[in-house]
Tab-separated table of C-alpha atoms in Angstrom:
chain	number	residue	atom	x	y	z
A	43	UNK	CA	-15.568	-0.851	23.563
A	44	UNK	CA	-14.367	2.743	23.312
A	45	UNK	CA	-16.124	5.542	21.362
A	46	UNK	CA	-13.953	7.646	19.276
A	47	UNK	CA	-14.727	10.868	21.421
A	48	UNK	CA	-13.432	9.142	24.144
A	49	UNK	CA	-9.914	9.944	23.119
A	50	UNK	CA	-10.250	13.355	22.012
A	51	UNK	CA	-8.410	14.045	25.477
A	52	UNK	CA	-5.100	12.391	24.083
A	53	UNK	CA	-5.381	14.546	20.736
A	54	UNK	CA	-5.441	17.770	22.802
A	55	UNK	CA	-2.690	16.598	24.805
A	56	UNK	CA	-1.062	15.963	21.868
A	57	UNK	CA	-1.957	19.440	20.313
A	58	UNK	CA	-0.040	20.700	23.676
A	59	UNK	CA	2.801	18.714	23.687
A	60	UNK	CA	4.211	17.788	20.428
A	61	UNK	CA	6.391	20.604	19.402
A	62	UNK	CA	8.040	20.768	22.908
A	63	UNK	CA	8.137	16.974	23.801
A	64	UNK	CA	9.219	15.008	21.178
A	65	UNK	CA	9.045	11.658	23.039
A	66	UNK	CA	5.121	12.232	24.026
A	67	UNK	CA	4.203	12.703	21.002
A	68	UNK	CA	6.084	9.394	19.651
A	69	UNK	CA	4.159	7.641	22.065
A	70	UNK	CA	0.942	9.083	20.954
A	71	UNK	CA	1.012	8.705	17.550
A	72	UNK	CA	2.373	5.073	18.215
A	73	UNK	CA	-0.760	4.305	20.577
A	74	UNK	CA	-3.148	6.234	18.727
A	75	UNK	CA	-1.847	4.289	15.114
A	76	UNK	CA	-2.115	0.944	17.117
A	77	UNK	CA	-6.070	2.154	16.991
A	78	UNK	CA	-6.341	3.091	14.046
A	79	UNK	CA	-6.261	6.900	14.544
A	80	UNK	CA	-9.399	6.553	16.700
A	81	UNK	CA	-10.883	10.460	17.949
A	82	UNK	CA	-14.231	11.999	17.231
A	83	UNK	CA	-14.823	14.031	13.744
A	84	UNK	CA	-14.830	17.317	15.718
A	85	UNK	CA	-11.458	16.524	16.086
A	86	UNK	CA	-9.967	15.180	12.848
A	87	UNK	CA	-8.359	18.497	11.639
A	88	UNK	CA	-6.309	19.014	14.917
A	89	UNK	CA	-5.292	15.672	14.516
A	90	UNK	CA	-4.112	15.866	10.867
A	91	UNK	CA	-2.551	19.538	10.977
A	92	UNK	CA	-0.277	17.892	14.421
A	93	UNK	CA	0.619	14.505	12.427
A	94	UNK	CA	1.841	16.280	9.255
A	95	UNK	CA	3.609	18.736	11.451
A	96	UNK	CA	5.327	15.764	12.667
A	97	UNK	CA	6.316	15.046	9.501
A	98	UNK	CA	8.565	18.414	8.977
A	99	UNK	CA	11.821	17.510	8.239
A	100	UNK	CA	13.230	19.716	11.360
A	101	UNK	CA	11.435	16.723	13.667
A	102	UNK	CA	13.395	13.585	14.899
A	103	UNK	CA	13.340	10.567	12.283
A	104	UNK	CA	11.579	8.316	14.509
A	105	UNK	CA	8.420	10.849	15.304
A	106	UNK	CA	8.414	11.515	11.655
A	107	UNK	CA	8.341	7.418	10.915
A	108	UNK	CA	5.637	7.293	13.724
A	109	UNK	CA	3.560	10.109	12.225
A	110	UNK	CA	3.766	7.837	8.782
A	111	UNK	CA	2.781	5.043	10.226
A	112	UNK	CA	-0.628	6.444	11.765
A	113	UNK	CA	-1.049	7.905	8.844
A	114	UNK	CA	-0.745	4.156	7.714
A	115	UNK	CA	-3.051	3.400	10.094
A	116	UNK	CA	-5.520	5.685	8.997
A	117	UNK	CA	-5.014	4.890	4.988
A	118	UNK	CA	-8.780	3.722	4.745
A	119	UNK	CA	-9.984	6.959	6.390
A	120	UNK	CA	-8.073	8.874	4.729
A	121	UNK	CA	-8.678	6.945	1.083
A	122	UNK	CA	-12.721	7.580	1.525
A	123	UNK	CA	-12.151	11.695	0.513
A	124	UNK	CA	-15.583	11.436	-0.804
A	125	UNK	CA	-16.900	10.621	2.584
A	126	UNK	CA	-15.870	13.783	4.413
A	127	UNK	CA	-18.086	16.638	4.586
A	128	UNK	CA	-15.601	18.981	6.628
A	129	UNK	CA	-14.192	21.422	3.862
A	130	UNK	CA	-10.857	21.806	6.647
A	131	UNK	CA	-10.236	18.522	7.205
A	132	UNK	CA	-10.282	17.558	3.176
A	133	UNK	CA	-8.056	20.428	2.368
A	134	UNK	CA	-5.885	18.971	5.104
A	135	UNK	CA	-6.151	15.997	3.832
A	136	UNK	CA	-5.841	16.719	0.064
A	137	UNK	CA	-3.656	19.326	0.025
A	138	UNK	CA	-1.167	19.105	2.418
A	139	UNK	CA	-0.884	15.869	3.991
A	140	UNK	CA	0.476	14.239	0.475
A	141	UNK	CA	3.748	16.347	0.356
A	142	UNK	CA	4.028	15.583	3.648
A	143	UNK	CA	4.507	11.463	2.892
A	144	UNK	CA	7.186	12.330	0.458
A	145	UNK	CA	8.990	14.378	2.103
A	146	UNK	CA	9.439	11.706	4.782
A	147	UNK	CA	10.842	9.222	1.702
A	148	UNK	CA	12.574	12.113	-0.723
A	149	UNK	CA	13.925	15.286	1.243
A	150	UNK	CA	13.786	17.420	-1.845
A	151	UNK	CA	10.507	16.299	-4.223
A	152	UNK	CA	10.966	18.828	-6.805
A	153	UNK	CA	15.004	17.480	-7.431
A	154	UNK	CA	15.473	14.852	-10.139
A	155	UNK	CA	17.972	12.082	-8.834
A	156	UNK	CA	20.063	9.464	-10.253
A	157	UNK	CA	19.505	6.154	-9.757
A	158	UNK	CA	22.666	5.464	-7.279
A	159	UNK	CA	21.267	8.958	-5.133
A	160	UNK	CA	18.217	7.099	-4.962
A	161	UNK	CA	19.545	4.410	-2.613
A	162	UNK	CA	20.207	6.878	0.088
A	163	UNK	CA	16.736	7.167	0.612
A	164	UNK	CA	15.512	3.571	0.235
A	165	UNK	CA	14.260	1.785	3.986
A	166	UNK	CA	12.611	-1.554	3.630
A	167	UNK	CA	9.790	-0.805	6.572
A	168	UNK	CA	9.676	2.878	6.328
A	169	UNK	CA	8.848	2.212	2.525
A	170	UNK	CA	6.437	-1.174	2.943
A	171	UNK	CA	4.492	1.511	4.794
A	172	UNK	CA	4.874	3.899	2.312
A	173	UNK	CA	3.644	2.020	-0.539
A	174	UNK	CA	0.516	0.004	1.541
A	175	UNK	CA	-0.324	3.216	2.057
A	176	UNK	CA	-0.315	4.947	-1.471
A	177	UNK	CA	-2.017	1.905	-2.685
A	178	UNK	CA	-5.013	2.092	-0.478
A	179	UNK	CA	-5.402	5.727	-1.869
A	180	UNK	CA	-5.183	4.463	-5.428
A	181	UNK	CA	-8.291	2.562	-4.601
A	182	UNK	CA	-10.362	5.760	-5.152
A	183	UNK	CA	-9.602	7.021	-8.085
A	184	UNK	CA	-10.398	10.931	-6.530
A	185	UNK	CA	-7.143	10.674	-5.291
A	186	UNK	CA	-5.041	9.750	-8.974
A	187	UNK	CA	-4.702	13.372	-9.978
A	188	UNK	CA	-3.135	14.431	-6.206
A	189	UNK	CA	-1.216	11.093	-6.100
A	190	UNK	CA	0.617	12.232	-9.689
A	191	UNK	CA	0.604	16.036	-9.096
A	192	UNK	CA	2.135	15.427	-5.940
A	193	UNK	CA	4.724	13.229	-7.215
A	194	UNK	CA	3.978	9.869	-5.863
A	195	UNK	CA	3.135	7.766	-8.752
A	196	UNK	CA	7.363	9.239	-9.934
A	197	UNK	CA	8.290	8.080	-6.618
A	198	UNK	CA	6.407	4.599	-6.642
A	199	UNK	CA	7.961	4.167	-10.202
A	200	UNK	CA	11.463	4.930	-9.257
A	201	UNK	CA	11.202	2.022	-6.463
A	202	UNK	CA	10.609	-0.737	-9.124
A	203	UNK	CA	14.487	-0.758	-10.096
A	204	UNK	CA	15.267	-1.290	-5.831
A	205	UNK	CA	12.034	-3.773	-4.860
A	206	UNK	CA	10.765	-5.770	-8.205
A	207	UNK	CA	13.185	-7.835	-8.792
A	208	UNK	CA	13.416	-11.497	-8.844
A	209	UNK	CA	16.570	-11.836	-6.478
A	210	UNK	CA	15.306	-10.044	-3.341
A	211	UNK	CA	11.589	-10.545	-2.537
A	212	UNK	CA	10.025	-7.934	-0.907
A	213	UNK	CA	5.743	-7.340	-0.474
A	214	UNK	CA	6.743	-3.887	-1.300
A	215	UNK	CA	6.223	-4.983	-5.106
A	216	UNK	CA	2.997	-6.475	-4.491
A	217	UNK	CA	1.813	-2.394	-3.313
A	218	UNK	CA	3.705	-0.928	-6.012
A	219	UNK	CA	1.446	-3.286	-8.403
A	220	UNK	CA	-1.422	-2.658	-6.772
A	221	UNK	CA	-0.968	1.205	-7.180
A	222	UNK	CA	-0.197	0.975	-10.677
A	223	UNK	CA	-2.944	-1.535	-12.132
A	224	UNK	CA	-5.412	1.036	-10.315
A	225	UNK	CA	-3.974	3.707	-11.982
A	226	UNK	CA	-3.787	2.218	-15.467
A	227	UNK	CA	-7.427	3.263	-16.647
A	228	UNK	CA	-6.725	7.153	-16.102
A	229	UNK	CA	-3.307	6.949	-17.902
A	230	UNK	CA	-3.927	9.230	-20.283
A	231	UNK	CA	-3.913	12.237	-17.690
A	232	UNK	CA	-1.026	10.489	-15.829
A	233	UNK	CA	1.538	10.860	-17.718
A	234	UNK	CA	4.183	9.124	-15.369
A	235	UNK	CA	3.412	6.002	-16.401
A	236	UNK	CA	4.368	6.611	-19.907
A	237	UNK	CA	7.650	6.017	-18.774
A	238	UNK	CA	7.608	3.032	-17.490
A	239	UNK	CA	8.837	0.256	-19.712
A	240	UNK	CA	7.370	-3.099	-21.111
A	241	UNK	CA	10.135	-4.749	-19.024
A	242	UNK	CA	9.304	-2.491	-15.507
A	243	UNK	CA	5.832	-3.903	-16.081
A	244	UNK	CA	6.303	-7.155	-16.432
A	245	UNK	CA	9.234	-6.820	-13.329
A	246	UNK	CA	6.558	-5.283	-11.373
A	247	UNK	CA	3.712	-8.048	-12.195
A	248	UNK	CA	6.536	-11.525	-11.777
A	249	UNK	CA	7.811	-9.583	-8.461
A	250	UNK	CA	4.348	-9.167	-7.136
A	251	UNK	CA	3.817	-13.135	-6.659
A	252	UNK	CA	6.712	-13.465	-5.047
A	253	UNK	CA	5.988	-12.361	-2.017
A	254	UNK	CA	2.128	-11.574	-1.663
A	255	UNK	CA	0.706	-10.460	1.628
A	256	UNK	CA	-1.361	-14.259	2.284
A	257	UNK	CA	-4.152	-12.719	4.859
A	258	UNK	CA	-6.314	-11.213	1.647
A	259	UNK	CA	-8.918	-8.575	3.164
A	260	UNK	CA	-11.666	-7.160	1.060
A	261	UNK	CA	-9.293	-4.290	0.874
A	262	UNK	CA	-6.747	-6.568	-1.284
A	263	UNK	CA	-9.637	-8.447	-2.933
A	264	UNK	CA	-10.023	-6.413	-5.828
A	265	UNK	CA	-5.794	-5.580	-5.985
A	266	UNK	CA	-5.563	-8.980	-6.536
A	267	UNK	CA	-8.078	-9.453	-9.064
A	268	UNK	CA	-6.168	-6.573	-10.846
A	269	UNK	CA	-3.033	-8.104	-10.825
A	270	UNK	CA	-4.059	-11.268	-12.060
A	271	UNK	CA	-5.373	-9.365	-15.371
A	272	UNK	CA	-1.642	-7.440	-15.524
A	273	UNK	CA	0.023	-10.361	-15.139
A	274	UNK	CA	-1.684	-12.311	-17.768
A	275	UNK	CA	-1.575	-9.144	-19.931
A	276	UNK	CA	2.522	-8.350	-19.551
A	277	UNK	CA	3.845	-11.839	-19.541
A	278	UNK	CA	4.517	-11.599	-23.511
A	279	UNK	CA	7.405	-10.807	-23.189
A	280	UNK	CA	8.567	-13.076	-20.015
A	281	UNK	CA	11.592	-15.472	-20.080
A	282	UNK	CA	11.193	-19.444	-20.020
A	283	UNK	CA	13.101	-19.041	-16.459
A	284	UNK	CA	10.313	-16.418	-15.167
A	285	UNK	CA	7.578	-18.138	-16.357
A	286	UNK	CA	9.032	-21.366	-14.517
A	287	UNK	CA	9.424	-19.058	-11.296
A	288	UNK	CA	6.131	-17.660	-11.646
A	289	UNK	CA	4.581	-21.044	-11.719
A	290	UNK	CA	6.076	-22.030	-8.534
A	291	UNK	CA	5.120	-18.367	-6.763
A	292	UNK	CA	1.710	-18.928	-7.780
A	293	UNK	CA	1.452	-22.990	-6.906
A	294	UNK	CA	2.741	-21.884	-3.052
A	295	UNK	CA	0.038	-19.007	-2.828
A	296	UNK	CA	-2.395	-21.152	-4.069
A	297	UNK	CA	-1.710	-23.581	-1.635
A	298	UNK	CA	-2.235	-20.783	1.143
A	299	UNK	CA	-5.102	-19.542	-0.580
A	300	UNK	CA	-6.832	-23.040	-0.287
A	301	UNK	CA	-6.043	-23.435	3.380
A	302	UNK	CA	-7.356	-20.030	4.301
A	303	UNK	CA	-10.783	-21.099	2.875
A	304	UNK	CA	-10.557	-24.347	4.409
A	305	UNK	CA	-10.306	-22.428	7.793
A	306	UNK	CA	-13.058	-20.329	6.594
A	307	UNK	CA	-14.906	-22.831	5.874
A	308	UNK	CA	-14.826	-24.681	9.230
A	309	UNK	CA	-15.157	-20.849	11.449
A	310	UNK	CA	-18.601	-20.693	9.740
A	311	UNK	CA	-19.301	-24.681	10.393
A	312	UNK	CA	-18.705	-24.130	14.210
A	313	UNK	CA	-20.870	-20.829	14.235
A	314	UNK	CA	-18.265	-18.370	14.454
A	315	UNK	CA	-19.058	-15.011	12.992
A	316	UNK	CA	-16.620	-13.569	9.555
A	317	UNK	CA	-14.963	-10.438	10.396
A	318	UNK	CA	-16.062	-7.430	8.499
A	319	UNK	CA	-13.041	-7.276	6.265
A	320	UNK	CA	-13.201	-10.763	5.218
A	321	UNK	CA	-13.714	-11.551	1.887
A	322	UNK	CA	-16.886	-14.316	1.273
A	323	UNK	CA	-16.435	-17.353	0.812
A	324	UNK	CA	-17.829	-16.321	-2.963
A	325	UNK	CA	-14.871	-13.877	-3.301
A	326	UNK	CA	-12.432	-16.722	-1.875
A	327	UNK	CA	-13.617	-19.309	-4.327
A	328	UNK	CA	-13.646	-16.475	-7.031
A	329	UNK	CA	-9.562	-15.366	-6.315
A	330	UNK	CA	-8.400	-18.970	-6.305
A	331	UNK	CA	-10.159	-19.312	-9.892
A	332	UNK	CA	-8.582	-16.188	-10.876
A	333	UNK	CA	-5.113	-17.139	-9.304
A	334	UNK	CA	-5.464	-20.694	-11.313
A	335	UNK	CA	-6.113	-18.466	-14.513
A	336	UNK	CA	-3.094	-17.096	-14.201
A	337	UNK	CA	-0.965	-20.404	-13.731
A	338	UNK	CA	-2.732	-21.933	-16.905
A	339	UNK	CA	-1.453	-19.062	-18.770
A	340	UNK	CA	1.517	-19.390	-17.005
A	341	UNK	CA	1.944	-23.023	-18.273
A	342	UNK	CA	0.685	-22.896	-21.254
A	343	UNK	CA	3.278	-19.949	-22.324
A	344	UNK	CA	5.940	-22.205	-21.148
A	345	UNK	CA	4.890	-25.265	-23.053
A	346	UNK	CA	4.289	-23.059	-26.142
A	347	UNK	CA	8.440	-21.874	-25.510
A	348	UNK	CA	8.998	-25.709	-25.563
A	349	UNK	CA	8.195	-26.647	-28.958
């Protein structure tokens, strides 16, 4: 295995190269994403200032999608703010890299646009990354004040209309879930989410089961948990058709969600080692409960429409 100083060389290069050659640098940030953003903390600053650089509007759209995507790759570095002791690289980090991620999605953050202008600036992978992304950074709650000040929670908000909705499943609402529920307990300083209605909630929370990512990490683990107590808490208001769709959403993740810990099950049987980001087998068993809480109250709302 590598050490992370061991590509400091290719961050240097890159430092040289990518104002001048644009292709290099695609191929650096795509290589150095596929790691995981993988250089030496001496070297974490250069690498930050170049990617959000790369992210300047004046750069060619697909440097500035591969600069978002090692940023992507980077989300649970970059979500741990608490853990760096640089002063640089968190004012990097902080301060200027989250303008930078909008202004790859919305050219012009501080204008206010209509719902059909908003369409122009919708992409389905550009924005799964976008919002996998965001939501690993709503996991620590030091970053909720930048995330609204810098106008991502209005951004995440104004995709609900394009990517919860019952017609078109997308994961994309599964992420924008995920970043609101974690958001919800500092909602009184976030005032964004005052504007979201009952009926964007419960859009949000149906859309989310539609098309969860299966492969639950521990980074999901606790998302999911969340969602299961917004779902159960916005479904007042759902229709006797979405409650019948939810059902079936939640009866085929289930179903996944019982095979994985089969499989789990039978790794540890045969002496094979969990990775890291696994959940337990504890957490496993403790999501499918929570899943099957949510179908019960799921079925019993329907049956209670019924008579």
């Amino acid at each position: 295995s590598h050490l992370p100083e061991d590509f400091d060389w290719m961050v240097d290069y890159f430092d040289f190269i990518y104002s001048d050659d644009h292709e290099a640098a695609y191929d650096i940030l795509l290589l150095l994403g596929s790691m995981g953003v993988c250089c030496s903390p001496a070297k974490q600053h250069l690498f930050f200032e170049r990617l959000i650089a790369c992210m300047d509007s004046n750069m060619p759209l697909h440097l500035r999608h591969a600069a978002l995507r090692a940023a992507h790759s980077a989300r649970e570095q970059i979500a741990s703010i608490d853990a760096i002791d640089d002063a640089t690289l968190l004012d990097i980090v902080l301060t200027k890299l989250p303008p930078a991620i909008l202004s790859m999605l919305c050219p012009h953050p501080c204008i206010t646009l209509a719902n059909d202008d908003l369409n122009l600036f919708f992409n389905y992978f550009r924005d799964l990354c976008y919002v996998e992304l965001v939501c690993a950074l709503a996991r620590n709650s030091d970053w909720h004040s930048r995330l609204s000040v810098d106008r991502h929670i209005d951004w995440c908000i104004s995709m609900i209309p394009r990517y919860c909705n019952s017609e078109s499943p997308t994961q994309h609402a599964f992420y924008i879930a995920g970043i609101l529920v974690q958001i919800i307990p500092e909602q009184t300083s976030i005032t964004s989410l005052d504007s979201v209605t009952e009926q964007q909630w419960w859009d949000v929370m149906r859309s989310a089961w539609n098309h969860p990512p299966y492969n639950i990490d521990n980074a999901r683990y606790s998302k999911l948990l969340l969602l299961v107590d917004g779902t159960k808490k916005h479904m007042q208001i759902a229709s006797k058709s979405d409650l019948e769709q939810l059902i079936r959403s939640v009866d085929v993740f289930l179903k996944s969600l019982e095979r994985s810990m089969q499989l789990q099950k039978m790794r540890l049987e045969s002496g094979l080692e969990m990775t890291p980001d696994m959940p337990s087998l504890e957490q496993g068993e403790g999501i499918i409960i929570a899943v099957k809480e949510v179908r019960n109250a799921t079925s019993n709302m329907l049956e209670s429409l019924d008579q």
